[in-house]
PDB file of C-alpha atoms in Angstrom:
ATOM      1  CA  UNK W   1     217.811 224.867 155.532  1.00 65.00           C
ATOM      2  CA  UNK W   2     220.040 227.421 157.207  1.00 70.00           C
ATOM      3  CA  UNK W   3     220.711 227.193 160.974  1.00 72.00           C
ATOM      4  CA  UNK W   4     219.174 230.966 161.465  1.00 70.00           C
ATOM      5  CA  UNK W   5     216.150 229.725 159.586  1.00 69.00           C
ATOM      6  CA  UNK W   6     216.043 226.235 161.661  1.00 73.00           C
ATOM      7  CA  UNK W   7     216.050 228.150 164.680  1.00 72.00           C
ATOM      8  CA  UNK W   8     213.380 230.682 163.872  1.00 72.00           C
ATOM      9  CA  UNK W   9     211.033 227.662 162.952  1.00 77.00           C
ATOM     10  CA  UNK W  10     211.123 226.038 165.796  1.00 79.00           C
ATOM     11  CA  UNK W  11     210.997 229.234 167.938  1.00 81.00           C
ATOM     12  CA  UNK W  12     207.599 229.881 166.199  1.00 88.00           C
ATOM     13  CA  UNK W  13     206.659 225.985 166.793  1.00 91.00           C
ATOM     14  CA  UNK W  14     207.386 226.554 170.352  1.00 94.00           C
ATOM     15  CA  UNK W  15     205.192 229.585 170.639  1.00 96.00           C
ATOM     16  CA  UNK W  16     202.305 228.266 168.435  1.00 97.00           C
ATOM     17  CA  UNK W  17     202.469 224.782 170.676  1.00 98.00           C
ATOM     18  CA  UNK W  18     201.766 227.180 174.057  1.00 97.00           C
ATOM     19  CA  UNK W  19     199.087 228.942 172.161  1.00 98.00           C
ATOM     20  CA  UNK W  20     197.059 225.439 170.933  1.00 98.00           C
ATOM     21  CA  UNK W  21     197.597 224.183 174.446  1.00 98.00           C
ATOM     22  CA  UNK W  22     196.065 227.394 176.648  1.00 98.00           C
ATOM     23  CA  UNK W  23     192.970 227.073 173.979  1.00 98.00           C
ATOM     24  CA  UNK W  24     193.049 223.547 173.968  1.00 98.00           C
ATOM     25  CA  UNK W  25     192.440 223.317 177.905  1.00 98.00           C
ATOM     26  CA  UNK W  26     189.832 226.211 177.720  1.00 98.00           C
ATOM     27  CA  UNK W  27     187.890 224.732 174.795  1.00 98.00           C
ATOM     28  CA  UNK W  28     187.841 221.672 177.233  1.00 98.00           C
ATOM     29  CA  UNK W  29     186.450 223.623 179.555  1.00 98.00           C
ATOM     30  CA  UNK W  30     183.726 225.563 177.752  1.00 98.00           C
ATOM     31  CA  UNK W  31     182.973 221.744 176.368  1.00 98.00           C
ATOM     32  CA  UNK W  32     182.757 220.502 179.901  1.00 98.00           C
ATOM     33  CA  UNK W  33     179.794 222.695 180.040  1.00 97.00           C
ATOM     34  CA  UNK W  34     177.911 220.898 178.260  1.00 96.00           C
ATOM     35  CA  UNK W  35     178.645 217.752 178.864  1.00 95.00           C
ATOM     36  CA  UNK W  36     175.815 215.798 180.229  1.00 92.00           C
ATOM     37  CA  UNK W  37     173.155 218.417 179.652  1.00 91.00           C
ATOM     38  CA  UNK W  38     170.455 217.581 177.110  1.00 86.00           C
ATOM     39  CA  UNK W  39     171.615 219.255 174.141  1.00 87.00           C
ATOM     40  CA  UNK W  40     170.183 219.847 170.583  1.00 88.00           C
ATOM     41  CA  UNK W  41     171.918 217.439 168.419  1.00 90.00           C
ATOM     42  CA  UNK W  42     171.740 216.246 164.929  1.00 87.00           C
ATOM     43  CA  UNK W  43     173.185 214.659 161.743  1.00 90.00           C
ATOM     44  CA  UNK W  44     175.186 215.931 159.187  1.00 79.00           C
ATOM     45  CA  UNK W  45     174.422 215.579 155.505  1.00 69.00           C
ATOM     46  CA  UNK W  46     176.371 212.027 155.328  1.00 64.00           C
ATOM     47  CA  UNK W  47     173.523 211.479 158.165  1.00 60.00           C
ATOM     48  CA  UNK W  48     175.992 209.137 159.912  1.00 75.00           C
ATOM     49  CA  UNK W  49     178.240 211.863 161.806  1.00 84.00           C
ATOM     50  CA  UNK W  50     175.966 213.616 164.241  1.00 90.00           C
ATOM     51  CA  UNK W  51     176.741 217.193 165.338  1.00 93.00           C
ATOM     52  CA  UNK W  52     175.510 218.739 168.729  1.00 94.00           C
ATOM     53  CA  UNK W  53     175.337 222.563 169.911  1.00 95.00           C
ATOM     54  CA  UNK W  54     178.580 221.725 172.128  1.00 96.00           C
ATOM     55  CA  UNK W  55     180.589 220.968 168.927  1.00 96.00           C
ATOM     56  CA  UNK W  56     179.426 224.935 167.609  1.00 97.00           C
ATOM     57  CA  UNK W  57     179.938 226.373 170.303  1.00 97.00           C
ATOM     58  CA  UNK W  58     183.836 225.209 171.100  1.00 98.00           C
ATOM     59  CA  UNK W  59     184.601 225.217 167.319  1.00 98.00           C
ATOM     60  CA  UNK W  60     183.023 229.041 167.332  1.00 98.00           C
ATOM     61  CA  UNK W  61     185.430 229.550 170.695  1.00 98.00           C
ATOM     62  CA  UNK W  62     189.332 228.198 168.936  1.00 98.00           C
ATOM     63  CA  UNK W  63     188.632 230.013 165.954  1.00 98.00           C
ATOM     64  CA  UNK W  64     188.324 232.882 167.926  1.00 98.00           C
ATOM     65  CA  UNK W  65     191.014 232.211 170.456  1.00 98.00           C
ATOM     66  CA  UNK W  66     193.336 231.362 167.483  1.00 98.00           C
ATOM     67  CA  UNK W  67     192.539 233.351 164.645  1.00 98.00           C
ATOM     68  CA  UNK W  68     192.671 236.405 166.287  1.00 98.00           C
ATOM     69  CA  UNK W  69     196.197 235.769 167.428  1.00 97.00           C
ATOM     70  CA  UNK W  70     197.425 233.920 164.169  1.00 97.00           C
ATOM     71  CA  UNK W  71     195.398 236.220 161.611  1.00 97.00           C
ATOM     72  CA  UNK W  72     197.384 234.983 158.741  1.00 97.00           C
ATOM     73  CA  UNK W  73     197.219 231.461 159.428  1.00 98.00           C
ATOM     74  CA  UNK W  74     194.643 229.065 157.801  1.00 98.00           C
ATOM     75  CA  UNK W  75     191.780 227.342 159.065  1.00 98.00           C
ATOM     76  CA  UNK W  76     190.540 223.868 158.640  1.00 98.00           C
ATOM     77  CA  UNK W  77     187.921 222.096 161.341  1.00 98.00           C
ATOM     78  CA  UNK W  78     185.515 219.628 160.927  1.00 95.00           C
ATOM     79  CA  UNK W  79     182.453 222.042 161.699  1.00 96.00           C
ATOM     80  CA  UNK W  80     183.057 224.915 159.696  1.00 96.00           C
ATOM     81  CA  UNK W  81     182.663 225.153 156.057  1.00 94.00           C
ATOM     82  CA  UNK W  82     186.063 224.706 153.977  1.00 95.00           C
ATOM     83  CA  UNK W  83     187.658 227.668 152.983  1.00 94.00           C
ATOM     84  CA  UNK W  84     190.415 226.854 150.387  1.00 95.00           C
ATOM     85  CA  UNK W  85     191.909 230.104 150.923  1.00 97.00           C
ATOM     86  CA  UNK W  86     194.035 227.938 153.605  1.00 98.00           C
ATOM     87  CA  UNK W  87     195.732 226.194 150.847  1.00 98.00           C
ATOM     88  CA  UNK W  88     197.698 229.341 150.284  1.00 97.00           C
ATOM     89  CA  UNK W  89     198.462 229.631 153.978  1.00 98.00           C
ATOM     90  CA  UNK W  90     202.353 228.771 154.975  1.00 96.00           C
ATOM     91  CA  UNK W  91     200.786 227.572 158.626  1.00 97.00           C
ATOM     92  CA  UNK W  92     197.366 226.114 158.724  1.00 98.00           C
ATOM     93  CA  UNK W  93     195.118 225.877 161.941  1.00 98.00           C
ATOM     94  CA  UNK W  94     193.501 222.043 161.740  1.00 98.00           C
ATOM     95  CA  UNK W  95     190.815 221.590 164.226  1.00 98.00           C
ATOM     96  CA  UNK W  96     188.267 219.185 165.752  1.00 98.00           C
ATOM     97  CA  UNK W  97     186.341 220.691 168.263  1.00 98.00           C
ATOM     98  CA  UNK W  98     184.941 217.763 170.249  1.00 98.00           C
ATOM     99  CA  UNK W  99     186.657 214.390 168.412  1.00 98.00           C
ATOM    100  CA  UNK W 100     184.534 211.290 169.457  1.00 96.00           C
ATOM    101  CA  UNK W 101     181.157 213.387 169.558  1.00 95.00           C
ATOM    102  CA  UNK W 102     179.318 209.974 170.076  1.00 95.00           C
ATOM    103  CA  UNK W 103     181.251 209.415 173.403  1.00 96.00           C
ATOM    104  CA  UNK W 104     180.357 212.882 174.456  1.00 96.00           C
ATOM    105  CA  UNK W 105     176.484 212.357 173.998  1.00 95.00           C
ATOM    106  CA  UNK W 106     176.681 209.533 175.345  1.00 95.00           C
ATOM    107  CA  UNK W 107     178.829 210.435 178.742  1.00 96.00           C
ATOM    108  CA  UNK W 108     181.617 208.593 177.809  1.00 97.00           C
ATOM    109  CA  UNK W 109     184.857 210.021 179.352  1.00 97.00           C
ATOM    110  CA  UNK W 110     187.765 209.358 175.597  1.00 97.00           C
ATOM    111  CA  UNK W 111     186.469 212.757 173.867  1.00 98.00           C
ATOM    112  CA  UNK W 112     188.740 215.490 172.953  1.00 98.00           C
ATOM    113  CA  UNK W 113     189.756 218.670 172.155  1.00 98.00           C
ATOM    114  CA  UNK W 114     192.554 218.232 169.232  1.00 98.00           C
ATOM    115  CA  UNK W 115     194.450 221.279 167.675  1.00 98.00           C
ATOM    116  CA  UNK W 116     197.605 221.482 165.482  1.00 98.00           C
ATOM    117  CA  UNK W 117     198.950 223.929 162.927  1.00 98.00           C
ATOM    118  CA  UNK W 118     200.303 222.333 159.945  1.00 98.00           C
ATOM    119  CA  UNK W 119     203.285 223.767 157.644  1.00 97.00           C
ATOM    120  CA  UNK W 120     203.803 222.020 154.199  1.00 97.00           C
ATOM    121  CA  UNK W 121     201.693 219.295 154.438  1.00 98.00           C
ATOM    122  CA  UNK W 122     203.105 218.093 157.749  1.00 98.00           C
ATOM    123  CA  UNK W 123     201.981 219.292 161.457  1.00 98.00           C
ATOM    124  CA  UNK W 124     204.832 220.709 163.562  1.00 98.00           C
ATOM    125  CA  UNK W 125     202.893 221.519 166.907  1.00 98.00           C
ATOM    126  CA  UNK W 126     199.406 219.479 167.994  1.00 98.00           C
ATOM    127  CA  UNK W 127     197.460 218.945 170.973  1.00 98.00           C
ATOM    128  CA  UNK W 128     194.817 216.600 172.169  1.00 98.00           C
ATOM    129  CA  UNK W 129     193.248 217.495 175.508  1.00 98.00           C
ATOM    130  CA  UNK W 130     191.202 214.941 177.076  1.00 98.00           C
ATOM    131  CA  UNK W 131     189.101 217.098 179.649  1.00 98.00           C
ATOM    132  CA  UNK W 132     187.177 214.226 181.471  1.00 98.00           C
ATOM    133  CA  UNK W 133     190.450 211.937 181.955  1.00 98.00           C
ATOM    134  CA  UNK W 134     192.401 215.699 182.869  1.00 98.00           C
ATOM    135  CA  UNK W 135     195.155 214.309 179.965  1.00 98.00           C
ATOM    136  CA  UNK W 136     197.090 216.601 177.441  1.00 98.00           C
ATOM    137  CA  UNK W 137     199.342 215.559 175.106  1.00 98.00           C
ATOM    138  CA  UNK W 138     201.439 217.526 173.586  1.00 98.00           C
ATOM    139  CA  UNK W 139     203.938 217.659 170.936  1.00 98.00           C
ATOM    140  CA  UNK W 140     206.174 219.598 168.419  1.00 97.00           C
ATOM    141  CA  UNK W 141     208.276 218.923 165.457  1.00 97.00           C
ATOM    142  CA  UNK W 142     211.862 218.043 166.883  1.00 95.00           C
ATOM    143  CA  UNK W 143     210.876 218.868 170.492  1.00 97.00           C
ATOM    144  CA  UNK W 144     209.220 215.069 171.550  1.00 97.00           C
ATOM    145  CA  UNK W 145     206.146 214.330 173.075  1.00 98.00           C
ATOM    146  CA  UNK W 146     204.805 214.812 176.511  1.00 98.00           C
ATOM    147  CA  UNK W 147     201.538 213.876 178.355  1.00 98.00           C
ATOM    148  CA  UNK W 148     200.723 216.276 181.456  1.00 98.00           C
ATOM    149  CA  UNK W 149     204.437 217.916 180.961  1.00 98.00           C
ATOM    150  CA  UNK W 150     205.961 214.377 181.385  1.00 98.00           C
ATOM    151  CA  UNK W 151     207.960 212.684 177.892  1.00 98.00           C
ATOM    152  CA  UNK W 152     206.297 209.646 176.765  1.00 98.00           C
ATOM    153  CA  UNK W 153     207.492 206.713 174.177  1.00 98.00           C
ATOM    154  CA  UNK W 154     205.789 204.364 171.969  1.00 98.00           C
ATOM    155  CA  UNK W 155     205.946 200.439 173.660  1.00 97.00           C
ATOM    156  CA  UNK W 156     209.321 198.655 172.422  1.00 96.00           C
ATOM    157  CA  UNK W 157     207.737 195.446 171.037  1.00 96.00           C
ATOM    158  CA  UNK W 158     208.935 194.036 167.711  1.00 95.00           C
ATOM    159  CA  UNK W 159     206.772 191.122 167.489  1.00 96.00           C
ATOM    160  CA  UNK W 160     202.966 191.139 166.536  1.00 97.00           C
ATOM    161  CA  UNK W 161     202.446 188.081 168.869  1.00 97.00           C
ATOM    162  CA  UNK W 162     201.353 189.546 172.018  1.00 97.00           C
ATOM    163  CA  UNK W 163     200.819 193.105 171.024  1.00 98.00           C
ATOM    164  CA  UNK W 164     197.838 194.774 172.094  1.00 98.00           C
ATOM    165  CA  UNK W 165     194.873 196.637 169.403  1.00 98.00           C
ATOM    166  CA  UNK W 166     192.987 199.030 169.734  1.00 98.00           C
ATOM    167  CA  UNK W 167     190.443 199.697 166.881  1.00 97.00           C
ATOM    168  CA  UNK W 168     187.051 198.807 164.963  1.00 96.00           C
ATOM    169  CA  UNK W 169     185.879 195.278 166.458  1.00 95.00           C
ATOM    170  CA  UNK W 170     185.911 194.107 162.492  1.00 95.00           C
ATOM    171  CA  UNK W 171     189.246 194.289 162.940  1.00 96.00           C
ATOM    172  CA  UNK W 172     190.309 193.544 166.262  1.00 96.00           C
ATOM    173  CA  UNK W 173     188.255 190.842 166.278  1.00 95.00           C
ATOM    174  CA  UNK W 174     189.138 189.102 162.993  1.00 96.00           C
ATOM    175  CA  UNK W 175     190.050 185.616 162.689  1.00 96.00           C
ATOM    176  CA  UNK W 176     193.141 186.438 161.022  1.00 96.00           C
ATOM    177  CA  UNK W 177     194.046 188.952 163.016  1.00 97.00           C
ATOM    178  CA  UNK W 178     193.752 187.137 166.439  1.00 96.00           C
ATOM    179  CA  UNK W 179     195.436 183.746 164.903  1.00 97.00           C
ATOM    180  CA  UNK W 180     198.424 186.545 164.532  1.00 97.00           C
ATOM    181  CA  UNK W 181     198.724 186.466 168.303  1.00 97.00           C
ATOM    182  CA  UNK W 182     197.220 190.161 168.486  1.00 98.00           C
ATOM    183  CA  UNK W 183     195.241 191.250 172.192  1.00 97.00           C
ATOM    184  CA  UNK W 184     192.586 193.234 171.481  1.00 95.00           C
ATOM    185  CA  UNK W 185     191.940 196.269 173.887  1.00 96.00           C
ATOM    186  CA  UNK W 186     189.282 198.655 174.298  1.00 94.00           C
ATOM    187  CA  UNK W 187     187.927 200.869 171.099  1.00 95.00           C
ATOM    188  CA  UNK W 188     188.571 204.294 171.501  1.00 97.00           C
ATOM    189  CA  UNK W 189     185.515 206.440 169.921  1.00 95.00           C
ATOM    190  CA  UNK W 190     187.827 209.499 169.725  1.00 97.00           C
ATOM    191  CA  UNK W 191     190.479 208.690 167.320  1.00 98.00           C
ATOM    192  CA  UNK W 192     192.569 211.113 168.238  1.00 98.00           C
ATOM    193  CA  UNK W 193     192.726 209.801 171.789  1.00 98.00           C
ATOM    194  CA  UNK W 194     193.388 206.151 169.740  1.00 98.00           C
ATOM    195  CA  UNK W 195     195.802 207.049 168.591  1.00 98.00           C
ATOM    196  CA  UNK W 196     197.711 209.049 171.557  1.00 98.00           C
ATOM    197  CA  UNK W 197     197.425 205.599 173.668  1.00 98.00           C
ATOM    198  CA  UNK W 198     199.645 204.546 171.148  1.00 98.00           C
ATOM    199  CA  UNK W 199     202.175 207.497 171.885  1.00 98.00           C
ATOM    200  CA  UNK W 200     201.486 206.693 175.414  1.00 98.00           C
ATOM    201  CA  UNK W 201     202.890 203.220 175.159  1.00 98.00           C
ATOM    202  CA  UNK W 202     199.859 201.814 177.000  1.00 98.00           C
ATOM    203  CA  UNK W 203     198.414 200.113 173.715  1.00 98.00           C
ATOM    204  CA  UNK W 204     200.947 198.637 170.900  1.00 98.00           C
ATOM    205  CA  UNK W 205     199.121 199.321 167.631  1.00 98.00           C
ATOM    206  CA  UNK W 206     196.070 201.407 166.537  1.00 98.00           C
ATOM    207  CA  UNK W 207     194.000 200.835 163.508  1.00 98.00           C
ATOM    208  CA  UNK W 208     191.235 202.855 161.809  1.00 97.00           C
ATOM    209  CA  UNK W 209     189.031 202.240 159.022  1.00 96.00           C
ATOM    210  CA  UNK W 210     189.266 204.422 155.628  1.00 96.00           C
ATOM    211  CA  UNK W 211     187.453 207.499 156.148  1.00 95.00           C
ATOM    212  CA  UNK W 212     189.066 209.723 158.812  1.00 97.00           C
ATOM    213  CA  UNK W 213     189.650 213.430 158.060  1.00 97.00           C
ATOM    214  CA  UNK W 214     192.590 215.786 158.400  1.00 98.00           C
ATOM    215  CA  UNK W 215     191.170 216.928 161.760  1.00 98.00           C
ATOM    216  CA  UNK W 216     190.866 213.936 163.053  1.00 98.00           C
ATOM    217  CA  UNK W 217     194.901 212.985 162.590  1.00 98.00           C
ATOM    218  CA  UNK W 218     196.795 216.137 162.624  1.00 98.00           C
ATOM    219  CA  UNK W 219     197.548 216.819 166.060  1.00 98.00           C
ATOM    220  CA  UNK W 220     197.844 213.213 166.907  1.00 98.00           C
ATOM    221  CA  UNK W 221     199.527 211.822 164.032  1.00 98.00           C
ATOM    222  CA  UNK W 222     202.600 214.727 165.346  1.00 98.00           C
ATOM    223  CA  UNK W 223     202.468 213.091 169.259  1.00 98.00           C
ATOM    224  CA  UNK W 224     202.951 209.964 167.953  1.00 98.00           C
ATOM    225  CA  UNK W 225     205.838 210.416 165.618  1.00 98.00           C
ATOM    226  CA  UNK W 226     207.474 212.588 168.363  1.00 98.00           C
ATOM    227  CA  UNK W 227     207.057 209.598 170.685  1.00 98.00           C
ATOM    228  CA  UNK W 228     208.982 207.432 168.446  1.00 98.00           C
ATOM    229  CA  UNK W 229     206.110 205.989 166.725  1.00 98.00           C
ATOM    230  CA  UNK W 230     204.371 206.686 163.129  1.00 98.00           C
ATOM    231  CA  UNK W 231     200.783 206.661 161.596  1.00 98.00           C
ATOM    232  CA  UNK W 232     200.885 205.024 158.298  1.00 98.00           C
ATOM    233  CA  UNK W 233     198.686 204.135 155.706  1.00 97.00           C
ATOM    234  CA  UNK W 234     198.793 199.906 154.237  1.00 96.00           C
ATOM    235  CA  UNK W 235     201.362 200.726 151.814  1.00 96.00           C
ATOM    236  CA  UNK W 236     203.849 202.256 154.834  1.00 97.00           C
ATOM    237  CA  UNK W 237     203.390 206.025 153.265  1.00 97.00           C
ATOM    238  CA  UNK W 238     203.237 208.968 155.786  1.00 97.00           C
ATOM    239  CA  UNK W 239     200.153 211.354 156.151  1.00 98.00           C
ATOM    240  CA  UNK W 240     199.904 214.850 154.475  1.00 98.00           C
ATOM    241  CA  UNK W 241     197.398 217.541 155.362  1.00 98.00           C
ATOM    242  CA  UNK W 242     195.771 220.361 154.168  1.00 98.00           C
ATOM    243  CA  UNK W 243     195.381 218.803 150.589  1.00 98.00           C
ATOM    244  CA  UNK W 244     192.148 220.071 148.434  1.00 97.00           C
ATOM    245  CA  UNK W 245     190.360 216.475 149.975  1.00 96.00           C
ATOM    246  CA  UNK W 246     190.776 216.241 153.438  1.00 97.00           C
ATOM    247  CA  UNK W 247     189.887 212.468 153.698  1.00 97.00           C
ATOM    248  CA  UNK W 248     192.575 209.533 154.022  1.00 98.00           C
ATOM    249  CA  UNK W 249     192.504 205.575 154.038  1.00 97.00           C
ATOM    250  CA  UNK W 250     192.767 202.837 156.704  1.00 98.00           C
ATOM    251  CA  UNK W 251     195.679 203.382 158.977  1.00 98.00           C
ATOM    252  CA  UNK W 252     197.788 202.208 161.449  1.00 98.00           C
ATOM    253  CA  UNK W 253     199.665 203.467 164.297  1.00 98.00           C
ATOM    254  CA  UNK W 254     202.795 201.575 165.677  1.00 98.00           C
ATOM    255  CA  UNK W 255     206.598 202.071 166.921  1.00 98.00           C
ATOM    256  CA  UNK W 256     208.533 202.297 163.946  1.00 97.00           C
ATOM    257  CA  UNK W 257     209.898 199.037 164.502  1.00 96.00           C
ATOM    258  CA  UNK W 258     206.607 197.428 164.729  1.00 97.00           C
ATOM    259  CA  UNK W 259     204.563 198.914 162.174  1.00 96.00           C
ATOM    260  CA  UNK W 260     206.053 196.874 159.181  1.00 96.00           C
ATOM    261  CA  UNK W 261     205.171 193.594 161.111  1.00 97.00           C
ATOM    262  CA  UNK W 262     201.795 195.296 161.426  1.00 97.00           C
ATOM    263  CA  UNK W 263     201.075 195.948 158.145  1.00 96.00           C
ATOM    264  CA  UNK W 264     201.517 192.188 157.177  1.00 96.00           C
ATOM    265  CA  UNK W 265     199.175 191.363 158.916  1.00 96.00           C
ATOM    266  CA  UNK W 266     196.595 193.963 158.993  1.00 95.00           C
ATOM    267  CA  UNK W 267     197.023 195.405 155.512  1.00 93.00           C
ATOM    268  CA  UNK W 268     194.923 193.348 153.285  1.00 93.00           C
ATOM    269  CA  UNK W 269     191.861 193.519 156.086  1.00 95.00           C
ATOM    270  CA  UNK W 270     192.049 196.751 155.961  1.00 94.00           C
ATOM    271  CA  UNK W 271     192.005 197.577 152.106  1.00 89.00           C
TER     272      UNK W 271
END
């Protein structure tokens, strides 16, 4: 790619990243709102993933906030109906609202607010704000990644023995997977905040069932491989988003020098 063309990207990266992180910290705020009230809630057709007016309402808000100043992007959240007009979108908008709705209802304090824009299959700016815990991480392609302004690294451990897991208690808790030395850690019901521990360097590895949606990754799965870490799936291969099905397999977060250890351990629990 041309230096003139290099530079223009990641000028517009750099603009786009202050954009998702002003609506980012507002959505928190309009979420905040509700938080705590009693609030009309309910399931969605899978009747496993429930859905509250809070969720609406901030998902109604960024698509607003963004839209109208990215009119020719794409959009892609987890509580608006799929429009695959954003597959012919250079930069694509992917959106959760409120990730870890459960810990919301319930007044826990790991929900968040995660935004990113995407650009050929890969995100290159994200954030995940964290209103109750006042934590946003940020990141863009190239630029590193940053909690509250300050750069932050994945841990430097090499060695499963010792390293600490955050994920579903089938697998932190697994025979296997303890005999492998691993310290299990508390679960994380937003994954998105799972997963930006892991950027954080306060918990070694992060693991996550098949299932989780483009929204759910985007922003995060950028803050962690600007930190120095990746998100992988079993077989080692990186995430892409804003494909026609928005759903991808069991994964695991790690430092790049950890996460092949990981997977030799984890990978046939988690197929």
């Amino acid at each position: 790619m041309p230096e003139a063309e290099q530079e223009i990207r990641k000028r517009s990266s750099e603009v786009d990243l202050e954009l998702l992180e002003t609506a980012a910290r507002q959505a928190g705020e309009l979420a905040l709102g509700y938080f705590g009230q009693g609030l009309e809630t309910w399931f969605k057709g899978n009747n496993r993933s429930p859905v509250s007016e809070a969720d609406i309402a901030v998902d109604r808000f960024l698509a607003d906030r963004l839209l109208t100043e990215r009119p020719d992007y794409g959009w892609l959240s987890e509580e608006t109906a799929d429009d695959r007009a954003r597959l012919t979108c250079e930069r694509v908008f992917i959106v959760d609202p409120i990730d870890g709705t459960r810990a919301f209802l319930a007044g826990g304090d790991e929900w968040t607010v995660s935004v990113a824009v995407v650009e050929g299959g890969r995100p290159v700016a994200g954030a995940v704000f964290c209103p109750i815990r006042k934590e946003m991480f940020t990141a863009r392609a190239g630029g590193g990644a940053f909690l509250n302004g300050s750069r932050i690294t994945v841990s430097d451990r090499l060695d499963v023995s010792g390293a600490t897991l955050t994920g579903p208690h089938s697998i932190v808790a697994n025979t296997d997977v303890l005999g492998a030395g691993f310290q299990k850690t508390e679960f994380f019901r937003s994954l998105a905040y799972r997963l930006v521990v892991i950027a954080a360097g306060r918990v070694d590895v992060g693991t996550a069932r098949g299932g989780p949606s483009d929204w759910d990754l985007a922003a995060a799965d950028l803050v962690v491989q600007e930190a120095g870490g990746a998100l992988t799936d079993v077989d080692g291969n990186v995430l892409t988003y804003n494909r026609p099905r928005t759903g991808h397999p069991a994964l695991i977060a790690a430092s790049t020098g950890l996460i092949g250890p990981v997977r030799a351990v984890l990978g046939d629990i988690l197929r």
